[in-house]
Amino acid sequence: MASTTLMQQLAAGPLLMGVLNVTPDSFSDGGKWLGRTAAMDHALAMVEAGADIIDIGGESTRPGAAAVSEQEELDRILPVIEALSAATHAVISIDSSKAGVMTAAAAAGAGLINDVYGLRRPGALEAAAATGLPVCLMHMQGEPRTMQSAPHYEDVVAEVESFLLERARLAQAAGIDRSLILLDPGFGFGKTLAHNLALLRGLPRLCGHDYPVLAGLSRKSMLQALTERAVDERLAGSLALGQAALQGGAAILRVHDVAEHRDMLRVYAALNGPAG
Ligand code: PT1
């Protein structure tokens, strides 16, 4: 079973999740992998480069992105999930917050549900539970279209932590086994640079609850603020943030540049213990 595999793989050391956007408007590669063949080629290249998980998204959640209909999302992702699950043993993750998409993606071969809304949208808790798959619960303040307008926290680490623990509690109440739950602070989702840095520094605290933690930092605009680099020039910054996340206890890094992060993980593992 894919879920057993993923959770067992996690026990062996940090994993890499490669990003596959099947969208016309994603922030770093919008429109590039829209066709099924292009999407498959890119996914298989990421597996070859060392991705353990491929995260397929049919709706951009970058700051300012507009929502898409369920049918549009299904049309984009289902052919890719079907083709990919026949072509690789890598875990296929579905990046969606819609109940209907979760259900259909699981039937098509997905092995992980990655929800930036933390299963808050209608029917999502029940739909995710019914799949029996592992779930990644992410924190977001607001919604993608407006989340960067004026994010505010009294204590960002404490608030993100208590939100995620409450979502994990509700997920278990809905029938999702504790061992199938991952948490994610949601870097860049309703957060200023200061909030993102506080969360990265506070990662050990978030990792202290015996849930694997996923970190998505790759190419995000916090690197615009820190390095003034355009989105396709943020590899060095992404590697530095990724290594900081590993040091803070992250179990999965969600990245665009898989080969480079695999090298970083190998170096990190040689210095810090097994796997990589
Ligand atoms: C993430 C994530 C995700 N990020 C999980 N799923 C995105 N679990 C999509 C910017 O500041 O971190 N964790 N799915 C992409 N979203 C963003 C957010 C892209 C912010 C860019 C920015 O530039």
PDB file of C-alpha atoms and ligand atoms in Angstrom:
ATOM      1  CA  MET A   1       0.000   0.000   0.000  1.00  0.00           C
ATOM      2  CA  ALA A   2       1.213   3.438  -0.878  1.00  0.00           C
ATOM      3  CA  SER A   3       0.353   4.840   2.557  1.00  0.00           C
ATOM      4  CA  THR A   4       2.396   2.197   4.352  1.00  0.00           C
ATOM      5  CA  THR A   5       5.263   2.877   2.014  1.00  0.00           C
ATOM      6  CA  LEU A   6       5.223   6.614   2.598  1.00  0.00           C
ATOM      7  CA  MET A   7       5.044   6.389   6.382  1.00  0.00           C
ATOM      8  CA  GLN A   8       7.751   3.669   6.430  1.00  0.00           C
ATOM      9  CA  GLN A   9       9.934   5.702   4.095  1.00  0.00           C
ATOM     10  CA  LEU A  10       9.597   8.649   6.463  1.00  0.00           C
ATOM     11  CA  ALA A  11      10.993   6.573   9.289  1.00  0.00           C
ATOM     12  CA  ALA A  12      14.212   6.124   7.279  1.00  0.00           C
ATOM     13  CA  GLY A  13      14.959   9.823   6.940  1.00  0.00           C
ATOM     14  CA  PRO A  14      13.891  13.053   5.246  1.00  0.00           C
ATOM     15  CA  LEU A  15      12.085  12.778   1.900  1.00  0.00           C
ATOM     16  CA  LEU A  16      11.860  15.006  -1.150  1.00  0.00           C
ATOM     17  CA  MET A  17       8.550  16.003  -2.687  1.00  0.00           C
ATOM     18  CA  GLY A  18       8.857  17.300  -6.265  1.00  0.00           C
ATOM     19  CA  VAL A  19       6.348  19.927  -7.397  1.00  0.00           C
ATOM     20  CA  LEU A  20       4.274  19.213 -10.500  1.00  0.00           C
ATOM     21  CA  ASN A  21       1.966  22.101 -11.344  1.00  0.00           C
ATOM     22  CA  VAL A  22      -0.619  21.235 -13.946  1.00  0.00           C
ATOM     23  CA  THR A  23      -1.858  24.812 -14.038  1.00  0.00           C
ATOM     24  CA  PRO A  24      -1.649  27.745 -16.449  1.00  0.00           C
ATOM     25  CA  ASP A  25      -0.773  30.202 -13.654  1.00  0.00           C
ATOM     26  CA  SER A  26       1.550  28.760 -10.975  1.00  0.00           C
ATOM     27  CA  PHE A  27       4.138  31.157  -9.614  1.00  0.00           C
ATOM     28  CA  SER A  28       7.336  29.605 -10.873  1.00  0.00           C
ATOM     29  CA  ASP A  29       6.354  27.312 -13.724  1.00  0.00           C
ATOM     30  CA  GLY A  30       2.761  28.155 -14.659  1.00  0.00           C
ATOM     31  CA  GLY A  31       1.724  26.654 -17.994  1.00  0.00           C
ATOM     32  CA  LYS A  32       4.909  24.662 -18.498  1.00  0.00           C
ATOM     33  CA  TRP A  33       3.530  21.215 -17.662  1.00  0.00           C
ATOM     34  CA  LEU A  34      -0.077  21.577 -18.807  1.00  0.00           C
ATOM     35  CA  GLY A  35      -0.038  18.844 -21.439  1.00  0.00           C
ATOM     36  CA  ARG A  36      -0.142  15.267 -20.241  1.00  0.00           C
ATOM     37  CA  THR A  37       3.093  14.311 -21.993  1.00  0.00           C
ATOM     38  CA  ALA A  38       5.020  17.324 -20.697  1.00  0.00           C
ATOM     39  CA  ALA A  39       3.683  16.685 -17.184  1.00  0.00           C
ATOM     40  CA  MET A  40       4.689  13.006 -17.324  1.00  0.00           C
ATOM     41  CA  ASP A  41       8.165  13.785 -18.661  1.00  0.00           C
ATOM     42  CA  HIS A  42       8.772  16.319 -15.922  1.00  0.00           C
ATOM     43  CA  ALA A  43       7.410  14.031 -13.185  1.00  0.00           C
ATOM     44  CA  LEU A  44       9.553  11.087 -14.279  1.00  0.00           C
ATOM     45  CA  ALA A  45      12.609  13.334 -14.546  1.00  0.00           C
ATOM     46  CA  MET A  46      12.016  14.433 -10.938  1.00  0.00           C
ATOM     47  CA  VAL A  47      11.740  10.785  -9.814  1.00  0.00           C
ATOM     48  CA  GLU A  48      14.955  10.027 -11.680  1.00  0.00           C
ATOM     49  CA  ALA A  49      16.576  12.997  -9.925  1.00  0.00           C
ATOM     50  CA  GLY A  50      15.591  11.632  -6.511  1.00  0.00           C
ATOM     51  CA  ALA A  51      12.026  12.683  -5.709  1.00  0.00           C
ATOM     52  CA  ASP A  52      10.266  10.279  -3.323  1.00  0.00           C
ATOM     53  CA  ILE A  53       6.896  11.971  -3.785  1.00  0.00           C
ATOM     54  CA  ILE A  54       5.365  13.883  -6.717  1.00  0.00           C
ATOM     55  CA  ASP A  55       2.900  16.585  -5.644  1.00  0.00           C
ATOM     56  CA  ILE A  56       0.353  17.204  -8.398  1.00  0.00           C
ATOM     57  CA  GLY A  57      -1.637  20.426  -8.280  1.00  0.00           C
ATOM     58  CA  GLY A  58      -4.363  21.585 -10.646  1.00  0.00           C
ATOM     59  CA  GLU A  59      -5.158  24.836  -8.842  1.00  0.00           C
ATOM     60  CA  SER A  60      -2.487  27.415  -8.076  1.00  0.00           C
ATOM     61  CA  THR A  61      -2.405  28.544  -4.436  1.00  0.00           C
ATOM     62  CA  ARG A  62       0.322  31.150  -4.816  1.00  0.00           C
ATOM     63  CA  PRO A  63      -0.482  34.633  -3.469  1.00  0.00           C
ATOM     64  CA  GLY A  64      -3.133  36.275  -5.648  1.00  0.00           C
ATOM     65  CA  ALA A  65      -4.172  33.101  -7.488  1.00  0.00           C
ATOM     66  CA  ALA A  66      -7.817  32.665  -8.486  1.00  0.00           C
ATOM     67  CA  ALA A  67      -9.860  29.572  -7.638  1.00  0.00           C
ATOM     68  CA  VAL A  68     -10.786  27.029 -10.322  1.00  0.00           C
ATOM     69  CA  SER A  69     -13.845  24.791 -10.606  1.00  0.00           C
ATOM     70  CA  GLU A  70     -13.792  21.177  -9.479  1.00  0.00           C
ATOM     71  CA  GLN A  71     -14.317  19.941 -13.033  1.00  0.00           C
ATOM     72  CA  GLU A  72     -11.417  22.027 -14.332  1.00  0.00           C
ATOM     73  CA  GLU A  73      -9.172  20.712 -11.560  1.00  0.00           C
ATOM     74  CA  LEU A  74     -10.214  17.100 -12.256  1.00  0.00           C
ATOM     75  CA  ASP A  75      -9.639  17.506 -16.007  1.00  0.00           C
ATOM     76  CA  ARG A  76      -6.120  18.753 -15.327  1.00  0.00           C
ATOM     77  CA  ILE A  77      -4.963  16.235 -12.736  1.00  0.00           C
ATOM     78  CA  LEU A  78      -6.723  12.891 -13.270  1.00  0.00           C
ATOM     79  CA  PRO A  79      -5.043  11.929 -16.570  1.00  0.00           C
ATOM     80  CA  VAL A  80      -1.661  12.738 -15.036  1.00  0.00           C
ATOM     81  CA  ILE A  81      -2.302  10.750 -11.833  1.00  0.00           C
ATOM     82  CA  GLU A  82      -3.493   7.750 -13.853  1.00  0.00           C
ATOM     83  CA  ALA A  83      -0.515   7.791 -16.209  1.00  0.00           C
ATOM     84  CA  LEU A  84       1.997   8.466 -13.458  1.00  0.00           C
ATOM     85  CA  SER A  85       0.752   5.781 -11.084  1.00  0.00           C
ATOM     86  CA  ALA A  86       1.240   3.241 -13.881  1.00  0.00           C
ATOM     87  CA  ALA A  87       4.743   4.518 -14.615  1.00  0.00           C
ATOM     88  CA  THR A  88       6.396   4.959 -11.196  1.00  0.00           C
ATOM     89  CA  HIS A  89       6.501   3.663  -7.646  1.00  0.00           C
ATOM     90  CA  ALA A  90       7.005   7.177  -6.280  1.00  0.00           C
ATOM     91  CA  VAL A  91       4.144   8.290  -4.039  1.00  0.00           C
ATOM     92  CA  ILE A  92       1.680  10.534  -5.855  1.00  0.00           C
ATOM     93  CA  SER A  93       0.407  13.414  -3.750  1.00  0.00           C
ATOM     94  CA  ILE A  94      -2.696  15.385  -4.685  1.00  0.00           C
ATOM     95  CA  ASP A  95      -2.447  19.085  -3.819  1.00  0.00           C
ATOM     96  CA  SER A  96      -6.130  19.954  -3.466  1.00  0.00           C
ATOM     97  CA  SER A  97      -8.624  21.189  -0.915  1.00  0.00           C
ATOM     98  CA  LYS A  98     -11.759  19.916  -2.687  1.00  0.00           C
ATOM     99  CA  ALA A  99     -13.479  16.792  -1.358  1.00  0.00           C
ATOM    100  CA  GLY A 100     -14.435  15.556  -4.824  1.00  0.00           C
ATOM    101  CA  VAL A 101     -10.897  15.934  -6.116  1.00  0.00           C
ATOM    102  CA  MET A 102      -9.475  14.005  -3.133  1.00  0.00           C
ATOM    103  CA  THR A 103     -11.882  11.122  -3.716  1.00  0.00           C
ATOM    104  CA  ALA A 104     -11.225  10.926  -7.465  1.00  0.00           C
ATOM    105  CA  ALA A 105      -7.454  11.314  -7.064  1.00  0.00           C
ATOM    106  CA  ALA A 106      -7.333   8.478  -4.527  1.00  0.00           C
ATOM    107  CA  ALA A 107      -9.273   6.217  -6.903  1.00  0.00           C
ATOM    108  CA  ALA A 108      -6.843   7.128  -9.710  1.00  0.00           C
ATOM    109  CA  GLY A 109      -3.788   6.117  -7.639  1.00  0.00           C
ATOM    110  CA  ALA A 110      -2.813   9.002  -5.355  1.00  0.00           C
ATOM    111  CA  GLY A 111      -1.048   7.993  -2.128  1.00  0.00           C
ATOM    112  CA  LEU A 112      -1.130  11.259  -0.173  1.00  0.00           C
ATOM    113  CA  ILE A 113      -3.593  14.126   0.243  1.00  0.00           C
ATOM    114  CA  ASN A 114      -1.918  17.530   0.554  1.00  0.00           C
ATOM    115  CA  ASP A 115      -4.428  20.192   1.574  1.00  0.00           C
ATOM    116  CA  VAL A 116      -3.349  23.820   2.008  1.00  0.00           C
ATOM    117  CA  TYR A 117      -6.712  24.437   3.777  1.00  0.00           C
ATOM    118  CA  GLY A 118      -6.009  21.683   6.339  1.00  0.00           C
ATOM    119  CA  LEU A 119      -9.257  19.851   5.465  1.00  0.00           C
ATOM    120  CA  ARG A 120     -11.414  22.894   6.320  1.00  0.00           C
ATOM    121  CA  ARG A 121     -13.449  23.045   3.120  1.00  0.00           C
ATOM    122  CA  PRO A 122     -16.887  21.392   2.898  1.00  0.00           C
ATOM    123  CA  GLY A 123     -16.747  17.595   3.022  1.00  0.00           C
ATOM    124  CA  ALA A 124     -12.946  17.483   2.979  1.00  0.00           C
ATOM    125  CA  LEU A 125     -12.458  15.835   6.396  1.00  0.00           C
ATOM    126  CA  GLU A 126     -14.920  13.067   5.532  1.00  0.00           C
ATOM    127  CA  ALA A 127     -13.621  12.592   1.985  1.00  0.00           C
ATOM    128  CA  ALA A 128      -9.994  12.377   3.121  1.00  0.00           C
ATOM    129  CA  ALA A 129     -10.878   9.929   5.903  1.00  0.00           C
ATOM    130  CA  ALA A 130     -12.773   7.708   3.447  1.00  0.00           C
ATOM    131  CA  THR A 131      -9.686   7.351   1.226  1.00  0.00           C
ATOM    132  CA  GLY A 132      -7.600   5.867   4.063  1.00  0.00           C
ATOM    133  CA  LEU A 133      -4.627   7.863   2.738  1.00  0.00           C
ATOM    134  CA  PRO A 134      -2.118   9.924   4.715  1.00  0.00           C
ATOM    135  CA  VAL A 135      -2.936  13.643   4.830  1.00  0.00           C
ATOM    136  CA  CYS A 136      -0.793  16.752   5.061  1.00  0.00           C
ATOM    137  CA  LEU A 137      -2.573  19.495   7.041  1.00  0.00           C
ATOM    138  CA  MET A 138      -1.255  22.968   6.251  1.00  0.00           C
ATOM    139  CA  HIS A 139      -1.764  26.302   7.989  1.00  0.00           C
ATOM    140  CA  MET A 140      -2.952  29.281   5.956  1.00  0.00           C
ATOM    141  CA  GLN A 141      -4.234  32.633   7.189  1.00  0.00           C
ATOM    142  CA  GLY A 142      -6.946  33.871   4.822  1.00  0.00           C
ATOM    143  CA  GLU A 143      -7.212  32.523   1.276  1.00  0.00           C
ATOM    144  CA  PRO A 144      -4.734  32.602  -1.629  1.00  0.00           C
ATOM    145  CA  ARG A 145      -6.335  35.550  -3.466  1.00  0.00           C
ATOM    146  CA  THR A 146      -5.944  37.937  -0.500  1.00  0.00           C
ATOM    147  CA  MET A 147      -3.716  36.232   2.089  1.00  0.00           C
ATOM    148  CA  GLN A 148      -0.714  38.528   1.624  1.00  0.00           C
ATOM    149  CA  SER A 149      -2.637  41.783   2.044  1.00  0.00           C
ATOM    150  CA  ALA A 150      -2.090  42.251   5.807  1.00  0.00           C
ATOM    151  CA  PRO A 151      -1.181  39.049   7.626  1.00  0.00           C
ATOM    152  CA  HIS A 152      -1.291  39.507  11.388  1.00  0.00           C
ATOM    153  CA  TYR A 153      -0.400  37.362  14.416  1.00  0.00           C
ATOM    154  CA  GLU A 154       0.257  38.022  18.097  1.00  0.00           C
ATOM    155  CA  ASP A 155       2.585  35.002  18.238  1.00  0.00           C
ATOM    156  CA  VAL A 156       2.903  33.309  14.869  1.00  0.00           C
ATOM    157  CA  VAL A 157       4.572  30.107  16.100  1.00  0.00           C
ATOM    158  CA  ALA A 158       2.049  29.550  18.898  1.00  0.00           C
ATOM    159  CA  GLU A 159      -0.927  30.329  16.635  1.00  0.00           C
ATOM    160  CA  VAL A 160       0.211  28.097  13.785  1.00  0.00           C
ATOM    161  CA  GLU A 161       1.014  25.314  16.243  1.00  0.00           C
ATOM    162  CA  SER A 162      -2.362  25.429  17.980  1.00  0.00           C
ATOM    163  CA  PHE A 163      -4.207  25.648  14.643  1.00  0.00           C
ATOM    164  CA  LEU A 164      -2.405  22.560  13.329  1.00  0.00           C
ATOM    165  CA  LEU A 165      -2.901  20.546  16.508  1.00  0.00           C
ATOM    166  CA  GLU A 166      -6.624  21.375  16.422  1.00  0.00           C
ATOM    167  CA  ARG A 167      -6.875  20.327  12.762  1.00  0.00           C
ATOM    168  CA  ALA A 168      -5.027  17.085  13.618  1.00  0.00           C
ATOM    169  CA  ARG A 169      -7.477  16.469  16.453  1.00  0.00           C
ATOM    170  CA  LEU A 170     -10.467  17.003  14.138  1.00  0.00           C
ATOM    171  CA  ALA A 171      -8.905  14.780  11.482  1.00  0.00           C
ATOM    172  CA  GLN A 172      -8.620  11.979  14.031  1.00  0.00           C
ATOM    173  CA  ALA A 173     -12.182  12.570  15.193  1.00  0.00           C
ATOM    174  CA  ALA A 174     -13.220  12.123  11.545  1.00  0.00           C
ATOM    175  CA  GLY A 175     -11.496   8.733  11.469  1.00  0.00           C
ATOM    176  CA  ILE A 176      -8.003   9.497  10.161  1.00  0.00           C
ATOM    177  CA  ASP A 177      -5.395   7.503  12.050  1.00  0.00           C
ATOM    178  CA  ARG A 178      -2.880   9.594  13.982  1.00  0.00           C
ATOM    179  CA  SER A 179      -0.033   7.803  12.200  1.00  0.00           C
ATOM    180  CA  LEU A 180      -1.301   9.114   8.833  1.00  0.00           C
ATOM    181  CA  ILE A 181      -1.174  12.821   9.718  1.00  0.00           C
ATOM    182  CA  LEU A 182       1.533  15.273   8.614  1.00  0.00           C
ATOM    183  CA  LEU A 183       1.690  18.956   9.541  1.00  0.00           C
ATOM    184  CA  ASP A 184       2.917  21.977   7.561  1.00  0.00           C
ATOM    185  CA  PRO A 185       3.285  25.583   8.812  1.00  0.00           C
ATOM    186  CA  GLY A 186       2.482  26.887   5.303  1.00  0.00           C
ATOM    187  CA  PHE A 187       5.406  29.158   4.508  1.00  0.00           C
ATOM    188  CA  GLY A 188       4.195  32.136   2.460  1.00  0.00           C
ATOM    189  CA  PHE A 189       0.496  31.531   3.127  1.00  0.00           C
ATOM    190  CA  GLY A 190      -0.660  34.689   4.901  1.00  0.00           C
ATOM    191  CA  LYS A 191       2.798  35.445   6.344  1.00  0.00           C
ATOM    192  CA  THR A 192       5.262  38.311   6.169  1.00  0.00           C
ATOM    193  CA  LEU A 193       8.990  37.683   5.873  1.00  0.00           C
ATOM    194  CA  ALA A 194       9.269  38.078   9.659  1.00  0.00           C
ATOM    195  CA  HIS A 195       6.486  35.501  10.191  1.00  0.00           C
ATOM    196  CA  ASN A 196       8.167  33.031   7.822  1.00  0.00           C
ATOM    197  CA  LEU A 197      11.527  33.427   9.562  1.00  0.00           C
ATOM    198  CA  ALA A 198       9.935  33.024  12.991  1.00  0.00           C
ATOM    199  CA  LEU A 199       8.242  29.816  11.819  1.00  0.00           C
ATOM    200  CA  LEU A 200      11.469  28.442  10.406  1.00  0.00           C
ATOM    201  CA  ARG A 201      13.272  29.217  13.671  1.00  0.00           C
ATOM    202  CA  GLY A 202      10.333  27.707  15.568  1.00  0.00           C
ATOM    203  CA  LEU A 203      10.236  24.516  13.501  1.00  0.00           C
ATOM    204  CA  PRO A 204      11.712  22.333  16.300  1.00  0.00           C
ATOM    205  CA  ARG A 205       8.677  23.225  18.422  1.00  0.00           C
ATOM    206  CA  LEU A 206       6.260  22.261  15.634  1.00  0.00           C
ATOM    207  CA  CYS A 207       8.205  19.032  15.130  1.00  0.00           C
ATOM    208  CA  GLY A 208       7.886  18.152  18.817  1.00  0.00           C
ATOM    209  CA  HIS A 209       4.409  16.610  18.599  1.00  0.00           C
ATOM    210  CA  ASP A 210       5.313  13.337  16.884  1.00  0.00           C
ATOM    211  CA  TYR A 211       3.764  14.275  13.540  1.00  0.00           C
ATOM    212  CA  PRO A 212       6.089  14.426  10.518  1.00  0.00           C
ATOM    213  CA  VAL A 213       6.413  18.038   9.334  1.00  0.00           C
ATOM    214  CA  LEU A 214       6.523  19.117   5.685  1.00  0.00           C
ATOM    215  CA  ALA A 215       8.212  22.367   4.664  1.00  0.00           C
ATOM    216  CA  GLY A 216       7.538  24.149   1.368  1.00  0.00           C
ATOM    217  CA  LEU A 217      10.084  26.933   0.952  1.00  0.00           C
ATOM    218  CA  SER A 218      11.337  26.419  -2.593  1.00  0.00           C
ATOM    219  CA  ARG A 219      11.504  29.605  -4.724  1.00  0.00           C
ATOM    220  CA  LYS A 220       9.030  31.458  -2.511  1.00  0.00           C
ATOM    221  CA  SER A 221       8.867  35.243  -2.304  1.00  0.00           C
ATOM    222  CA  MET A 222      10.567  35.316   1.085  1.00  0.00           C
ATOM    223  CA  LEU A 223      13.640  34.792  -1.103  1.00  0.00           C
ATOM    224  CA  GLN A 224      12.685  37.821  -3.162  1.00  0.00           C
ATOM    225  CA  ALA A 225      12.765  39.781   0.081  1.00  0.00           C
ATOM    226  CA  LEU A 226      16.029  38.214   1.267  1.00  0.00           C
ATOM    227  CA  THR A 227      18.021  38.028  -1.972  1.00  0.00           C
ATOM    228  CA  GLU A 228      16.159  40.246  -4.454  1.00  0.00           C
ATOM    229  CA  ARG A 229      16.309  37.375  -6.941  1.00  0.00           C
ATOM    230  CA  ALA A 230      13.667  36.599  -9.560  1.00  0.00           C
ATOM    231  CA  VAL A 231      11.746  33.373  -9.115  1.00  0.00           C
ATOM    232  CA  ASP A 232      14.007  31.309 -11.403  1.00  0.00           C
ATOM    233  CA  GLU A 233      17.151  32.558  -9.610  1.00  0.00           C
ATOM    234  CA  ARG A 234      16.299  31.396  -6.105  1.00  0.00           C
ATOM    235  CA  LEU A 235      17.998  27.980  -6.075  1.00  0.00           C
ATOM    236  CA  ALA A 236      20.814  28.890  -3.682  1.00  0.00           C
ATOM    237  CA  GLY A 237      18.386  30.593  -1.325  1.00  0.00           C
ATOM    238  CA  SER A 238      16.017  27.627  -1.548  1.00  0.00           C
ATOM    239  CA  LEU A 239      18.800  25.197  -0.630  1.00  0.00           C
ATOM    240  CA  ALA A 240      19.766  27.316   2.376  1.00  0.00           C
ATOM    241  CA  LEU A 241      16.171  27.469   3.606  1.00  0.00           C
ATOM    242  CA  GLY A 242      15.742  23.744   2.935  1.00  0.00           C
ATOM    243  CA  GLN A 243      18.767  22.877   4.990  1.00  0.00           C
ATOM    244  CA  ALA A 244      17.530  25.089   7.822  1.00  0.00           C
ATOM    245  CA  ALA A 245      14.225  23.214   7.699  1.00  0.00           C
ATOM    246  CA  LEU A 246      16.018  19.862   7.959  1.00  0.00           C
ATOM    247  CA  GLN A 247      17.967  21.184  10.926  1.00  0.00           C
ATOM    248  CA  GLY A 248      14.676  22.186  12.499  1.00  0.00           C
ATOM    249  CA  GLY A 249      13.372  18.645  12.102  1.00  0.00           C
ATOM    250  CA  ALA A 250      11.418  18.718   8.817  1.00  0.00           C
ATOM    251  CA  ALA A 251      10.609  15.252   7.450  1.00  0.00           C
ATOM    252  CA  ILE A 252       9.682  16.285   3.894  1.00  0.00           C
ATOM    253  CA  LEU A 253      10.896  19.151   1.716  1.00  0.00           C
ATOM    254  CA  ARG A 254       8.581  20.277  -1.096  1.00  0.00           C
ATOM    255  CA  VAL A 255      10.877  21.494  -3.882  1.00  0.00           C
ATOM    256  CA  HIS A 256      11.146  22.400  -7.555  1.00  0.00           C
ATOM    257  CA  ASP A 257      14.862  21.631  -8.043  1.00  0.00           C
ATOM    258  CA  VAL A 258      14.973  17.968  -7.061  1.00  0.00           C
ATOM    259  CA  ALA A 259      18.507  17.001  -8.143  1.00  0.00           C
ATOM    260  CA  GLU A 260      20.087  19.907  -6.277  1.00  0.00           C
ATOM    261  CA  HIS A 261      18.080  19.256  -3.124  1.00  0.00           C
ATOM    262  CA  ARG A 262      18.980  15.545  -3.332  1.00  0.00           C
ATOM    263  CA  ASP A 263      22.673  16.509  -3.282  1.00  0.00           C
ATOM    264  CA  MET A 264      22.038  18.807  -0.321  1.00  0.00           C
ATOM    265  CA  LEU A 265      20.240  15.994   1.502  1.00  0.00           C
ATOM    266  CA  ARG A 266      23.148  13.618   0.875  1.00  0.00           C
ATOM    267  CA  VAL A 267      25.606  16.081   2.364  1.00  0.00           C
ATOM    268  CA  TYR A 268      23.242  16.775   5.241  1.00  0.00           C
ATOM    269  CA  ALA A 269      22.770  13.031   5.909  1.00  0.00           C
ATOM    270  CA  ALA A 270      26.519  12.395   5.913  1.00  0.00           C
ATOM    271  CA  LEU A 271      26.881  15.006   8.629  1.00  0.00           C
ATOM    272  CA  ASN A 272      23.770  14.227  10.635  1.00  0.00           C
ATOM    273  CA  GLY A 273      22.912  10.558  10.328  1.00  0.00           C
ATOM    274  CA  PRO A 274      21.375   7.991   7.986  1.00  0.00           C
ATOM    275  CA  ALA A 275      19.288   8.278   4.829  1.00  0.00           C
ATOM    276  CA  GLY A 276      19.418  10.937   2.150  1.00  0.00           C
TER     277      GLY A 276
HETATM  278  C1  PT1 B   1       3.418  24.337   0.819  1.00  0.00           C
HETATM  279  C2  PT1 B   1       2.830  24.547  -0.459  1.00  0.00           C
HETATM  280  C3  PT1 B   1       1.884  23.585  -0.907  1.00  0.00           C
HETATM  281  N1  PT1 B   1       3.112  25.625  -1.234  1.00  0.00           N
HETATM  282  C4  PT1 B   1       2.176  22.351   1.067  1.00  0.00           C
HETATM  283  N2  PT1 B   1       1.580  22.496  -0.132  1.00  0.00           N
HETATM  284  C5  PT1 B   1       2.488  25.789  -2.421  1.00  0.00           C
HETATM  285  N3  PT1 B   1       1.874  21.263   1.844  1.00  0.00           N
HETATM  286  C6  PT1 B   1       1.557  24.839  -2.851  1.00  0.00           C
HETATM  287  C7  PT1 B   1       5.388  32.930  -2.360  1.00  0.00           C
HETATM  288  O1  PT1 B   1       5.478  33.505  -1.272  1.00  0.00           O
HETATM  289  O2  PT1 B   1       4.283  25.178   1.332  1.00  0.00           O
HETATM  290  N4  PT1 B   1       3.078  23.257   1.545  1.00  0.00           N
HETATM  291  N5  PT1 B   1       1.268  23.758  -2.116  1.00  0.00           N
HETATM  292  C8  PT1 B   1       2.790  27.003  -3.258  1.00  0.00           C
HETATM  293  N6  PT1 B   1       2.263  28.188  -2.658  1.00  0.00           N
HETATM  294  C9  PT1 B   1       2.971  29.387  -2.610  1.00  0.00           C
HETATM  295  C10 PT1 B   1       2.878  30.215  -1.493  1.00  0.00           C
HETATM  296  C11 PT1 B   1       3.824  29.730  -3.638  1.00  0.00           C
HETATM  297  C12 PT1 B   1       3.661  31.370  -1.408  1.00  0.00           C
HETATM  298  C13 PT1 B   1       4.587  30.881  -3.586  1.00  0.00           C
HETATM  299  C14 PT1 B   1       4.520  31.707  -2.456  1.00  0.00           C
HETATM  300  O3  PT1 B   1       6.021  33.263  -3.363  1.00  0.00           O
END
